[in-house]
mmCIF file of C-alpha atoms in Angstrom:
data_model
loop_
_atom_site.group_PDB
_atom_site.id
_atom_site.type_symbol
_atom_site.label_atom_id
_atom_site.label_comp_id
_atom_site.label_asym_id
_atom_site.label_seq_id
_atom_site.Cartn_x
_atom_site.Cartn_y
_atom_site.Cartn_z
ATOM 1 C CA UNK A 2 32.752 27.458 10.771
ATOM 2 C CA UNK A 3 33.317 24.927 8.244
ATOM 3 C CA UNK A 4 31.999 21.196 8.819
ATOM 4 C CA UNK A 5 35.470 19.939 10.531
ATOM 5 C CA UNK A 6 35.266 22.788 12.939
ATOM 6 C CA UNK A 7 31.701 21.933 13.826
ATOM 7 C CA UNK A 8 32.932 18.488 14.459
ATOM 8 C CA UNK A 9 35.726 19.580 16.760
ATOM 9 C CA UNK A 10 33.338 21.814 18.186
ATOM 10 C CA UNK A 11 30.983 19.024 18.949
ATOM 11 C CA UNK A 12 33.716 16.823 19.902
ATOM 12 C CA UNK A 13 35.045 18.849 22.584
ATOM 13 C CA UNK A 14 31.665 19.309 24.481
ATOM 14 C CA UNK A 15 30.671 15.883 24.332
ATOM 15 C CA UNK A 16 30.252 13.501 27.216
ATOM 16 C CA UNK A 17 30.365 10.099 26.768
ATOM 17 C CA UNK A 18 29.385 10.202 23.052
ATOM 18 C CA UNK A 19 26.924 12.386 23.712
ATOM 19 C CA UNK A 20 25.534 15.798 22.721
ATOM 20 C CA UNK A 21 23.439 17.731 24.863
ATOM 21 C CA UNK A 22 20.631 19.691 23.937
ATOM 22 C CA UNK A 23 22.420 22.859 25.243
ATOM 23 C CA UNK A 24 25.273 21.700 22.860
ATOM 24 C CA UNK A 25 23.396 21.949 20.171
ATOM 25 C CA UNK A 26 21.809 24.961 20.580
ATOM 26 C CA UNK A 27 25.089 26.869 21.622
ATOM 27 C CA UNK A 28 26.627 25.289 18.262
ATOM 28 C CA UNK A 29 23.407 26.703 16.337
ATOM 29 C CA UNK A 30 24.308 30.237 17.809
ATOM 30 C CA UNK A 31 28.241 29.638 16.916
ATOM 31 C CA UNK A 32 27.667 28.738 13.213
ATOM 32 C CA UNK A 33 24.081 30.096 12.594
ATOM 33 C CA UNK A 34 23.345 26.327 11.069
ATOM 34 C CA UNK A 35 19.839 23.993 12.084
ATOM 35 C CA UNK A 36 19.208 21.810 14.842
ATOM 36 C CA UNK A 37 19.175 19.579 11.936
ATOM 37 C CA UNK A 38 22.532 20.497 10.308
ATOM 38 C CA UNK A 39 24.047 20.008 13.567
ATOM 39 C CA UNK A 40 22.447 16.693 14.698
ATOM 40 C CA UNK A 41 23.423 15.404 11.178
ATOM 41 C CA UNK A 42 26.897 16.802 11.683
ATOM 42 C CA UNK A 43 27.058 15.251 15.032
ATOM 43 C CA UNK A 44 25.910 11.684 14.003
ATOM 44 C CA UNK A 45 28.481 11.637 11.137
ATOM 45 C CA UNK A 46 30.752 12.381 13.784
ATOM 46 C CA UNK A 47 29.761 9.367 15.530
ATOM 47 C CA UNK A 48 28.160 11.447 18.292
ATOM 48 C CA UNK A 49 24.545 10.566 19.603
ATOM 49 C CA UNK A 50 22.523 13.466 20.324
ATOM 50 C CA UNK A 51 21.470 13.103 24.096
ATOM 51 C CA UNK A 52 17.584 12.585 23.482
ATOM 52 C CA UNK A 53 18.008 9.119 22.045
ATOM 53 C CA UNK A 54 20.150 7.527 24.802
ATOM 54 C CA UNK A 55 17.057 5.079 25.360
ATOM 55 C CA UNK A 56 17.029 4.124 21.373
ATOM 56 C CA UNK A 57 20.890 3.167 21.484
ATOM 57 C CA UNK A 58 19.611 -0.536 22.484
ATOM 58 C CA UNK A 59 18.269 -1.190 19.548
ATOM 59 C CA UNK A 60 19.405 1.852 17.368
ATOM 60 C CA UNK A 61 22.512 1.975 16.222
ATOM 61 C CA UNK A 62 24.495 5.797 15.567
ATOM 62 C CA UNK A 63 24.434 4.724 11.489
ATOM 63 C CA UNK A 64 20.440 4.128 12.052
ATOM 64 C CA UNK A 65 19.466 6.828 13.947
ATOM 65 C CA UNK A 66 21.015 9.092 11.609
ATOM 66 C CA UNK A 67 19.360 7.090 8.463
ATOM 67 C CA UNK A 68 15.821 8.149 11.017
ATOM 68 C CA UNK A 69 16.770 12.070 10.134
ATOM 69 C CA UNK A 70 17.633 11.416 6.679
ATOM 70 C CA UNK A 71 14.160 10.414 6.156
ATOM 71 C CA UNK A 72 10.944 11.660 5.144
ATOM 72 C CA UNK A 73 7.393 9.853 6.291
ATOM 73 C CA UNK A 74 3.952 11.011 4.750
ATOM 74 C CA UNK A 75 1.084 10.911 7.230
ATOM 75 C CA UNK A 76 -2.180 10.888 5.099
ATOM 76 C CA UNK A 77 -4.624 12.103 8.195
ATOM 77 C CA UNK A 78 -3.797 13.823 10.933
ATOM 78 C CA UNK A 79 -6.759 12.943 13.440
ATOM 79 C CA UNK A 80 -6.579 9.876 16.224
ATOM 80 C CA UNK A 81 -3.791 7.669 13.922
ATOM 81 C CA UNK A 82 -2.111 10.397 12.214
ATOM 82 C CA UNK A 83 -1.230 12.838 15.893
ATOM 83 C CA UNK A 84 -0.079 10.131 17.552
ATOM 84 C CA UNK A 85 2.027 8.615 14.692
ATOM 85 C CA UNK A 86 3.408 11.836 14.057
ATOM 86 C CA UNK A 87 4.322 12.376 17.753
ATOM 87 C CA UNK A 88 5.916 9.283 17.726
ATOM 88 C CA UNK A 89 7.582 9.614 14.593
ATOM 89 C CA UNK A 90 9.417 12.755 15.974
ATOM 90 C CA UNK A 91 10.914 10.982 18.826
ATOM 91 C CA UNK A 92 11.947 8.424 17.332
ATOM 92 C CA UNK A 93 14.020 11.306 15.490
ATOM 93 C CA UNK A 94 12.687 11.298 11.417
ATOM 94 C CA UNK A 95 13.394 14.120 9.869
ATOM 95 C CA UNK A 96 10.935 15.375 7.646
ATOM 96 C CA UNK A 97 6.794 14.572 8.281
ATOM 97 C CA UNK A 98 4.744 15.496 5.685
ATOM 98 C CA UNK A 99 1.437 16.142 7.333
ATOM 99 C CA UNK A 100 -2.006 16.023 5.190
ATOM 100 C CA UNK A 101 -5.662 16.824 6.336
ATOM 101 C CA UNK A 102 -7.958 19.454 5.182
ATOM 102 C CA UNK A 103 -9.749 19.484 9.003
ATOM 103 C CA UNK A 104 -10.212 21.580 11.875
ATOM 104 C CA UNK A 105 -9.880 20.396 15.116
ATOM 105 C CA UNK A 106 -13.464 20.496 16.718
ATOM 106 C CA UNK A 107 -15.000 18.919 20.524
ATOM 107 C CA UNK A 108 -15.940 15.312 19.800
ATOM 108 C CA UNK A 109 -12.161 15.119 18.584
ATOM 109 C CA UNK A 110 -10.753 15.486 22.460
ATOM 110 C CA UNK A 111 -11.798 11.944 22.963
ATOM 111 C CA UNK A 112 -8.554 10.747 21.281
ATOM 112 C CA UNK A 113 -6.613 12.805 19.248
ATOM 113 C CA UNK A 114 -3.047 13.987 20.780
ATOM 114 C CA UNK A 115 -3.065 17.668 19.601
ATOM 115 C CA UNK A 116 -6.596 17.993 20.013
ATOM 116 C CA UNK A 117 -6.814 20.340 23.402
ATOM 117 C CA UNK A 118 -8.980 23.225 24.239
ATOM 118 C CA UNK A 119 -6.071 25.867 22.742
ATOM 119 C CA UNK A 120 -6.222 23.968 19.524
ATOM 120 C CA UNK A 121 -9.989 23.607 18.868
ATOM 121 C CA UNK A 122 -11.096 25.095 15.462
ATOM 122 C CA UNK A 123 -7.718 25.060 14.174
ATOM 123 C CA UNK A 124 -6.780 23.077 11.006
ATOM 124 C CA UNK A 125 -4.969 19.729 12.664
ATOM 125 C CA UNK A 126 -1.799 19.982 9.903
ATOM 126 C CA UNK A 127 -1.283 23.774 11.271
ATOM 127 C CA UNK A 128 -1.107 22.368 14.632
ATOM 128 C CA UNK A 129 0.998 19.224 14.072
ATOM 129 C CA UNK A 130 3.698 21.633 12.249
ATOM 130 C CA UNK A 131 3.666 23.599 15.433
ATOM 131 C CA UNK A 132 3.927 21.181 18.246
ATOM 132 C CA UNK A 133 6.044 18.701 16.394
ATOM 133 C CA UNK A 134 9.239 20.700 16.183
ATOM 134 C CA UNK A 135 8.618 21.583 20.558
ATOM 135 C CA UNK A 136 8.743 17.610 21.161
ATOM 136 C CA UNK A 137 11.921 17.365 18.483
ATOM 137 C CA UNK A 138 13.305 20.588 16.978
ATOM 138 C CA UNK A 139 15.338 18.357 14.564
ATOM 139 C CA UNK A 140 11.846 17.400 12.626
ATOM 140 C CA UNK A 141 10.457 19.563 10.116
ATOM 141 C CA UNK A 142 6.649 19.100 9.263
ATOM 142 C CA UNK A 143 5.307 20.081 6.029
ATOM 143 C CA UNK A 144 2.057 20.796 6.417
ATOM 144 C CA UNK A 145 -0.755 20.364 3.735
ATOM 145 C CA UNK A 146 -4.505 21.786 4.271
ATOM 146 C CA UNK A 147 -6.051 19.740 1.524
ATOM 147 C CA UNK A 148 -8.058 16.315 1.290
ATOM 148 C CA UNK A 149 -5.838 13.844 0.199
ATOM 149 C CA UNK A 150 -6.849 12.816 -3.872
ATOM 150 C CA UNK A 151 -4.690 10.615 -6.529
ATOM 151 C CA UNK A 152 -4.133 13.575 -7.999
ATOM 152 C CA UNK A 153 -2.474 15.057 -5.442
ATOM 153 C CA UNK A 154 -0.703 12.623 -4.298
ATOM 154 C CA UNK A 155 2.089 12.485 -7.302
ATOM 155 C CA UNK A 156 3.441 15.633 -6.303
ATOM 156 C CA UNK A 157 2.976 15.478 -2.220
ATOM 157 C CA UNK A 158 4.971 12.256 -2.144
ATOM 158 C CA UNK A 159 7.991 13.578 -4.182
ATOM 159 C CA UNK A 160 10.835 12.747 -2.001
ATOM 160 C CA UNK A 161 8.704 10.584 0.937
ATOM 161 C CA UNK A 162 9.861 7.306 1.891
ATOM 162 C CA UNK A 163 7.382 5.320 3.485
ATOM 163 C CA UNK A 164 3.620 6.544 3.062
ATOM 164 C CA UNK A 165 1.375 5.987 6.345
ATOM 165 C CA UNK A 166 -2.450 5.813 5.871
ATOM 166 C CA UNK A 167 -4.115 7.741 9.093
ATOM 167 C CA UNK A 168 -7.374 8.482 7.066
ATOM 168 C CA UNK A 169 -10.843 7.397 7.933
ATOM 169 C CA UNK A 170 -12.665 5.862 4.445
ATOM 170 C CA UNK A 171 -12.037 3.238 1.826
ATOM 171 C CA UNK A 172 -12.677 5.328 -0.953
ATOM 172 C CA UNK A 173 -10.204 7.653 0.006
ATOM 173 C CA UNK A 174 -7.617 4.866 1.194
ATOM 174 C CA UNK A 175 -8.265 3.153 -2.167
ATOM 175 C CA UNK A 176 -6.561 6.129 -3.868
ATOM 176 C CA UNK A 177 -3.767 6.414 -1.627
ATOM 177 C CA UNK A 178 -3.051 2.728 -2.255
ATOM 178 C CA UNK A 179 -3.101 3.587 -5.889
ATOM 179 C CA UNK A 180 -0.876 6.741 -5.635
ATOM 180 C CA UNK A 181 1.350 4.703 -3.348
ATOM 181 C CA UNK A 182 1.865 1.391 -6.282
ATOM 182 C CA UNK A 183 2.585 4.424 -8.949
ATOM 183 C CA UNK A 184 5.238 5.713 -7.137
ATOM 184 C CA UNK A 185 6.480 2.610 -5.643
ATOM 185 C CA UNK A 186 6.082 3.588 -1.959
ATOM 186 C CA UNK A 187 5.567 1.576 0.700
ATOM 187 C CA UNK A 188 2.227 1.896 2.579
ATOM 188 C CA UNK A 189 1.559 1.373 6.074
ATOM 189 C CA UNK A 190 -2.171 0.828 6.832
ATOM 190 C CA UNK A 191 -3.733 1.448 9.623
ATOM 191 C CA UNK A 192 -7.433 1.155 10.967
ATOM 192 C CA UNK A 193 -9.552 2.031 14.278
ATOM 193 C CA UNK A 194 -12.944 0.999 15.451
ATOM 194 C CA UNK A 195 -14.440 0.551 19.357
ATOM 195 C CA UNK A 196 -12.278 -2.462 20.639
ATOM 196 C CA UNK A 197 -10.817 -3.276 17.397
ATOM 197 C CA UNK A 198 -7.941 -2.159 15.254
ATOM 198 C CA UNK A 199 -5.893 -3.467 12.085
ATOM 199 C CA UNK A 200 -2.156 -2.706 10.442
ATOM 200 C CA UNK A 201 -0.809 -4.137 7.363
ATOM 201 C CA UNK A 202 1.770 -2.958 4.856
ATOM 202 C CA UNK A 203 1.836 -2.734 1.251
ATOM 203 C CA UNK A 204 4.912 -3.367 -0.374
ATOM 204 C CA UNK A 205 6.302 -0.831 -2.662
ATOM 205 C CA UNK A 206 4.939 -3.064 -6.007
ATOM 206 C CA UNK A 207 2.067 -4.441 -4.473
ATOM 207 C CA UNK A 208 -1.735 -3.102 -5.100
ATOM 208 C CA UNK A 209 -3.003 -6.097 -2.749
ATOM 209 C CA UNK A 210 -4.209 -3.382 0.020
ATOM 210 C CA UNK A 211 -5.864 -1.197 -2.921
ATOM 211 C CA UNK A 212 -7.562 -4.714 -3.983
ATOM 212 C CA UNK A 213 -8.798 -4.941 -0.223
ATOM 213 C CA UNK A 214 -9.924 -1.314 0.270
ATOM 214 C CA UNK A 215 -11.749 -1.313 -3.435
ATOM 215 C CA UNK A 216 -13.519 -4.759 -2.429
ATOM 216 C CA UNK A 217 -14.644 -2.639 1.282
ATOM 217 C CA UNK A 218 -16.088 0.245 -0.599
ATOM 218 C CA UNK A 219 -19.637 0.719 0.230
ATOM 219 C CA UNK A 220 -19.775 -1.237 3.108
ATOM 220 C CA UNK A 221 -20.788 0.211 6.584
ATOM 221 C CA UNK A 222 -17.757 0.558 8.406
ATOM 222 C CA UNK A 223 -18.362 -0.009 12.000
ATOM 223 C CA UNK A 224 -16.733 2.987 13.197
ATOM 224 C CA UNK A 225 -19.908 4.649 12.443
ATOM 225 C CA UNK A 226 -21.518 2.275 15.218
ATOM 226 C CA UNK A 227 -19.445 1.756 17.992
ATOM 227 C CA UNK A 228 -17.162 4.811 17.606
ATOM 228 C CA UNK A 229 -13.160 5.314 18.477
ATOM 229 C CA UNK A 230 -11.800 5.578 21.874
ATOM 230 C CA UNK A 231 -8.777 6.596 23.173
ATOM 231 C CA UNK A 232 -6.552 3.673 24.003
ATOM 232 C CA UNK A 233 -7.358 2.345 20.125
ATOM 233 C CA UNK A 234 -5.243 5.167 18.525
ATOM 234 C CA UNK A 235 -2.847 4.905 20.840
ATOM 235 C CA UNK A 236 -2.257 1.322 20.075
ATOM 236 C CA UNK A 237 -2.976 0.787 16.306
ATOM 237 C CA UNK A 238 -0.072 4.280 15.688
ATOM 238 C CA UNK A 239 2.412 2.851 17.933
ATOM 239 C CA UNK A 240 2.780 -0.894 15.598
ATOM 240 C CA UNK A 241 2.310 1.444 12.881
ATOM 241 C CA UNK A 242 4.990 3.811 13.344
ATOM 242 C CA UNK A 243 7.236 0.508 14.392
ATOM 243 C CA UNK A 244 6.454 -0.788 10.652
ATOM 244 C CA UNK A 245 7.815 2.103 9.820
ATOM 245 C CA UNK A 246 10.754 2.382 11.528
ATOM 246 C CA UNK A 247 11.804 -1.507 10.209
ATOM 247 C CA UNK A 248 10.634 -0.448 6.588
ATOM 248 C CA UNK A 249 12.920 2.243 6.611
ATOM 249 C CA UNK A 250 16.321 0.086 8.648
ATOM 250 C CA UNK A 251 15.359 -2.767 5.949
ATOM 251 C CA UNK A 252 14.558 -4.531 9.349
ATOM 252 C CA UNK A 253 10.960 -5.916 8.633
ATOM 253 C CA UNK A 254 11.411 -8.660 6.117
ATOM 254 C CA UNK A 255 8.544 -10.649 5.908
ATOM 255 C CA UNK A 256 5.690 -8.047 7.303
ATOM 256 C CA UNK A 257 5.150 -7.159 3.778
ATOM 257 C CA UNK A 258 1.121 -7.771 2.644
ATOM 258 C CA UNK A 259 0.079 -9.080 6.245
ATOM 259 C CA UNK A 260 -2.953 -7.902 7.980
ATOM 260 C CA UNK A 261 -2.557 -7.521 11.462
ATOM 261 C CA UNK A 262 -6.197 -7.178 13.779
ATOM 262 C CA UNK A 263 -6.241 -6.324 17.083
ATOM 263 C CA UNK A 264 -9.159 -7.071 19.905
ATOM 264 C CA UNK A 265 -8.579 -5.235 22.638
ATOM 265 C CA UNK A 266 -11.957 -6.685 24.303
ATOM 266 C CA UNK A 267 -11.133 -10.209 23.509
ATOM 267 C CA UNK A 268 -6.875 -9.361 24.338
ATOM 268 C CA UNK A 269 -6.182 -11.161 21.104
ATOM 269 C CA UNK A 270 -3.918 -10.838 17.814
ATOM 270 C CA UNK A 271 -5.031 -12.807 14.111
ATOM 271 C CA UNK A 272 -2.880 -12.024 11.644
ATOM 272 C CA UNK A 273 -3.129 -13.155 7.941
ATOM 273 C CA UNK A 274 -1.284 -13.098 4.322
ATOM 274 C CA UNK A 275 -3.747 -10.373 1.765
ATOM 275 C CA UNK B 27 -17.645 -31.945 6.217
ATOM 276 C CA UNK B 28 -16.445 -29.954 8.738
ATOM 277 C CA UNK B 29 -15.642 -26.301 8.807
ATOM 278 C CA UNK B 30 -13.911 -23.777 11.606
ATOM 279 C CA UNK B 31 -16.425 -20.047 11.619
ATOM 280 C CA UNK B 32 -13.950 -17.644 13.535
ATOM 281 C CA UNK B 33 -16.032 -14.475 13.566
ATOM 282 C CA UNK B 34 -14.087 -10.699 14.598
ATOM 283 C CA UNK B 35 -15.127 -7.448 16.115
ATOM 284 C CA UNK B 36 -19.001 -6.646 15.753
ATOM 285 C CA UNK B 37 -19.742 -9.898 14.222
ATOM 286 C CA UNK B 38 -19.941 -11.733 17.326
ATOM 287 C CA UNK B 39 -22.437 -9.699 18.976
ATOM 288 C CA UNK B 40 -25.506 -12.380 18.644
ATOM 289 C CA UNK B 41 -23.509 -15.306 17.102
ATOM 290 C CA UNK B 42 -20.004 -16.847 18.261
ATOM 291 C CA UNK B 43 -16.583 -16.289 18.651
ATOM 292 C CA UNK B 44 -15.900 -19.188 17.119
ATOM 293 C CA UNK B 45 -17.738 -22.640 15.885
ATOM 294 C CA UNK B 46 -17.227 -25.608 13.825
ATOM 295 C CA UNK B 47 -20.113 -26.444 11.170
ATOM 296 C CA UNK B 48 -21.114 -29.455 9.504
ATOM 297 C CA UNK B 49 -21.871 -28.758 5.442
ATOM 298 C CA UNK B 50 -22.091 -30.216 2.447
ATOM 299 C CA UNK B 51 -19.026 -30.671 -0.257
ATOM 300 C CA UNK B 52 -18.618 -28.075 -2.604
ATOM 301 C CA UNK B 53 -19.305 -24.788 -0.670
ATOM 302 C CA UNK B 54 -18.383 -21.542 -0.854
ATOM 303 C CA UNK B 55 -17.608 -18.810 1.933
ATOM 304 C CA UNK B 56 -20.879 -16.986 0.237
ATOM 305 C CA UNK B 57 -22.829 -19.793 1.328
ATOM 306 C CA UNK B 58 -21.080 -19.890 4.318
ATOM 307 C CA UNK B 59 -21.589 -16.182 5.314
ATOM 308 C CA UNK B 60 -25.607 -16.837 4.031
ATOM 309 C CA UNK B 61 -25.730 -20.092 6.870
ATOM 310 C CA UNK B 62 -24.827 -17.897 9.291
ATOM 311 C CA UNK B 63 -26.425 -14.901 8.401
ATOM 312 C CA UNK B 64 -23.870 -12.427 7.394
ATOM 313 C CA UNK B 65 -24.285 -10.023 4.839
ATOM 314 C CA UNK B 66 -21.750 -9.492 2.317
ATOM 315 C CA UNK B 67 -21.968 -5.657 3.400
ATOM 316 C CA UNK B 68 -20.920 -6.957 7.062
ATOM 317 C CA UNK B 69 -17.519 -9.164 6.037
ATOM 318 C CA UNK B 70 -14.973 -6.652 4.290
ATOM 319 C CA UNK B 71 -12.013 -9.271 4.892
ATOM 320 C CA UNK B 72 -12.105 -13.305 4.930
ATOM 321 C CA UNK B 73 -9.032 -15.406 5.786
ATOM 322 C CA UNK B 74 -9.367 -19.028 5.030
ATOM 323 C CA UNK B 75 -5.961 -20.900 6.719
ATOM 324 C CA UNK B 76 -4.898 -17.318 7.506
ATOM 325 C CA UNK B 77 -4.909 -16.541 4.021
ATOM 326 C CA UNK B 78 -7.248 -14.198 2.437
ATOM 327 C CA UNK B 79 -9.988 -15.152 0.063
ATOM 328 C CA UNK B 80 -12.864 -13.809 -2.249
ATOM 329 C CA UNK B 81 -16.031 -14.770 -1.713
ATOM 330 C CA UNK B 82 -16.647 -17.381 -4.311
ATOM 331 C CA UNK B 83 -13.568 -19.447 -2.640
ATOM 332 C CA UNK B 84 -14.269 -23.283 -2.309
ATOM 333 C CA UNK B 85 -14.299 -24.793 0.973
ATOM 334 C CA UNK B 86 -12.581 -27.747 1.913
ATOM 335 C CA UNK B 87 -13.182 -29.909 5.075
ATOM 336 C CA UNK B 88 -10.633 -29.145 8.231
ATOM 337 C CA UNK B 89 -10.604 -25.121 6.488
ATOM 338 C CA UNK B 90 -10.469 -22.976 8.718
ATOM 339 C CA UNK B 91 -12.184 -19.209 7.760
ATOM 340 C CA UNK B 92 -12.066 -15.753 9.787
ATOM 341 C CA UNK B 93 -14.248 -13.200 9.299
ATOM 342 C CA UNK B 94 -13.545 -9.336 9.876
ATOM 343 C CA UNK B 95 -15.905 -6.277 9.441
ATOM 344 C CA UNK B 96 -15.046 -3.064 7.804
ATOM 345 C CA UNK B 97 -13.216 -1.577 9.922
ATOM 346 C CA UNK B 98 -12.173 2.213 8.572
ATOM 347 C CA UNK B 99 -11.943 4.820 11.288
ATOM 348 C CA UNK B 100 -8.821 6.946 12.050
#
């Protein structure tokens, strides 16, 4: 089947301008192409693939197509980095590449997504590449079982568009920051502790977040104290993976080297200019 | 003159939320954070009018400065 007949094909089935799951997979077994392929082909076709009929309010066809055409790097894949990689999937990206050199293990069910007792003992970027493609077939994970260095970064970026930091250190988020100014990506930080949580995003020529987590190094970070419960992940990787979503429409002038914090004790939002 | 302390997160626990301070001209937020006995190893961020600052800022009266901990988990 060439591309025109895949059209047709998807054409013919479709129901008010959607494409049903069923479609697609019938029109994988008819051409042999990917979920992907044929999402792609449908949303060129000006089709909208069934599962986001609840993103066409604010979505357009055009965006949620420019979702699968891109590629998000999750740098931890513990509390932040499940849940922004479950979310990211939804929302329909195409390509999550996930890093962490961990294993899932028991103080980890307290908040992290793919944490269950199946998964314990298992490295977390394993897992994610598993269960990512059940919730949306259409995203491909690559995973990567490796602590995240600068020197690794270079070449685990290649091809990302919007870098999000998941990880749980300064001196480690100091590097990605630096990694992400070489390569002109866009960071989207994000922090957890108790009650508390912060997001803030570092434009792609900006090292005013690396300047920040530099200045933090060596200071106790209160994690260590008062812990991280569930709601806080839950929270802290939905505005994150919203950040990204405008960062990659072009939609979030203006959020660019902001700090966001978040009390849930106190229910209150400062935000600030780095 | 006159100075707005917003303190964040763990900070509070023994202090304020929030409090305005009388001081002397010429100040810094390290003399600030040493008047109300916070360590430089407990503030990892400082806003002062919402923007942020380095420690050897000068205050002026009417500023306004926020004070976050380290917060790094994930």
């Amino acid at each position: 089947m060439d591309k025109k007949e895949i059209m047709f094909f998807l054409l013919a089935r479709a129901k008010d301008g959607l494409i049903s799951l069923c479609d697609i997979y019938d029109c994988m077994k008819e051409t042999g192409l990917s979920f992907y392929d044929i999402e792609e082909c449908a949303m060129e076709s000006g089709l909208l693939p069934q599962r986001y009929e609840r993103n066409r309010g604010i979505l357009s066809i055009s965006e949620q197509l420019k979702l699968l055409r891109s590629s998000v790097a999750i740098v931890g894949c513990g509390g932040l980095g499940g849940r922004v990689s479950e979310l990211l999937a939804r929302i329909g990206i195409g390509l999550l590449v996930c890093i962490d050199h961990d294993y899932f293990v028991e103080q980890n069910l307290n908040r992290q997504f793919f944490c269950n007792i199946h998964t314990l003992g298992r490295p977390k970027a394993i897992v994610l590449a598993e269960e990512i493609p059940k919730i949306n077939p259409a995203s491909r994970v690559i995973p990567k079982i490796e602590p995240f260095s600068i020197d690794s970064g270079t070449e685990i970026f290649s091809g990302v568009d919007v870098v999000i930091d998941a990880l749980d250190s300064f001196k480690t988020r100091s590097e990605l920051a630096a990694s992400c100014y070489i390569l002109r990506l866009p960071l989207v930080h994000g922090a957890i502790a108790g009650w508390f949580g912060q997001v803030g995003i570092q434009a792609e020529n900006s090292i005013k977040f690396l300047k920040l987590f530099l200045s933090a190094q060596g200071k106790k970070e209160i994690q260590h104290d008062i812990g991280t419960p569930s709601f806080m992940p839950a929270v802290i990787s939905a505005v994150q993976v919203a950040e990204t979503v405008k960062i990659l429409l072009k939609r979030n002038i203006g959020d660019f080297d902001k700090l966001f914090f978040v009390d849930l004790l106190s229910l209150s939002l400062e935000s600030g200019n780095i | 003159m006159k100075i707005t302390v917003k303190l964040f997160a763990t900070l509070r626990t023994g202090r304020f939320d929030e409090k305005v301070i009388q001081f002397s001209n010429n100040i810094t937020i390290s003399d600030t954070l040493k008047e109300i006995g916070i360590t430089s190893q407990e503030a990892a961020i400082i806003f002062v009018n919402g923007r942020h600052a380095e420690f050897d800022q000068v205050l002026y009266d009417g500023d306004i400065v926020s004070i976050f901990p380290p917060i790094g988990g994930g």
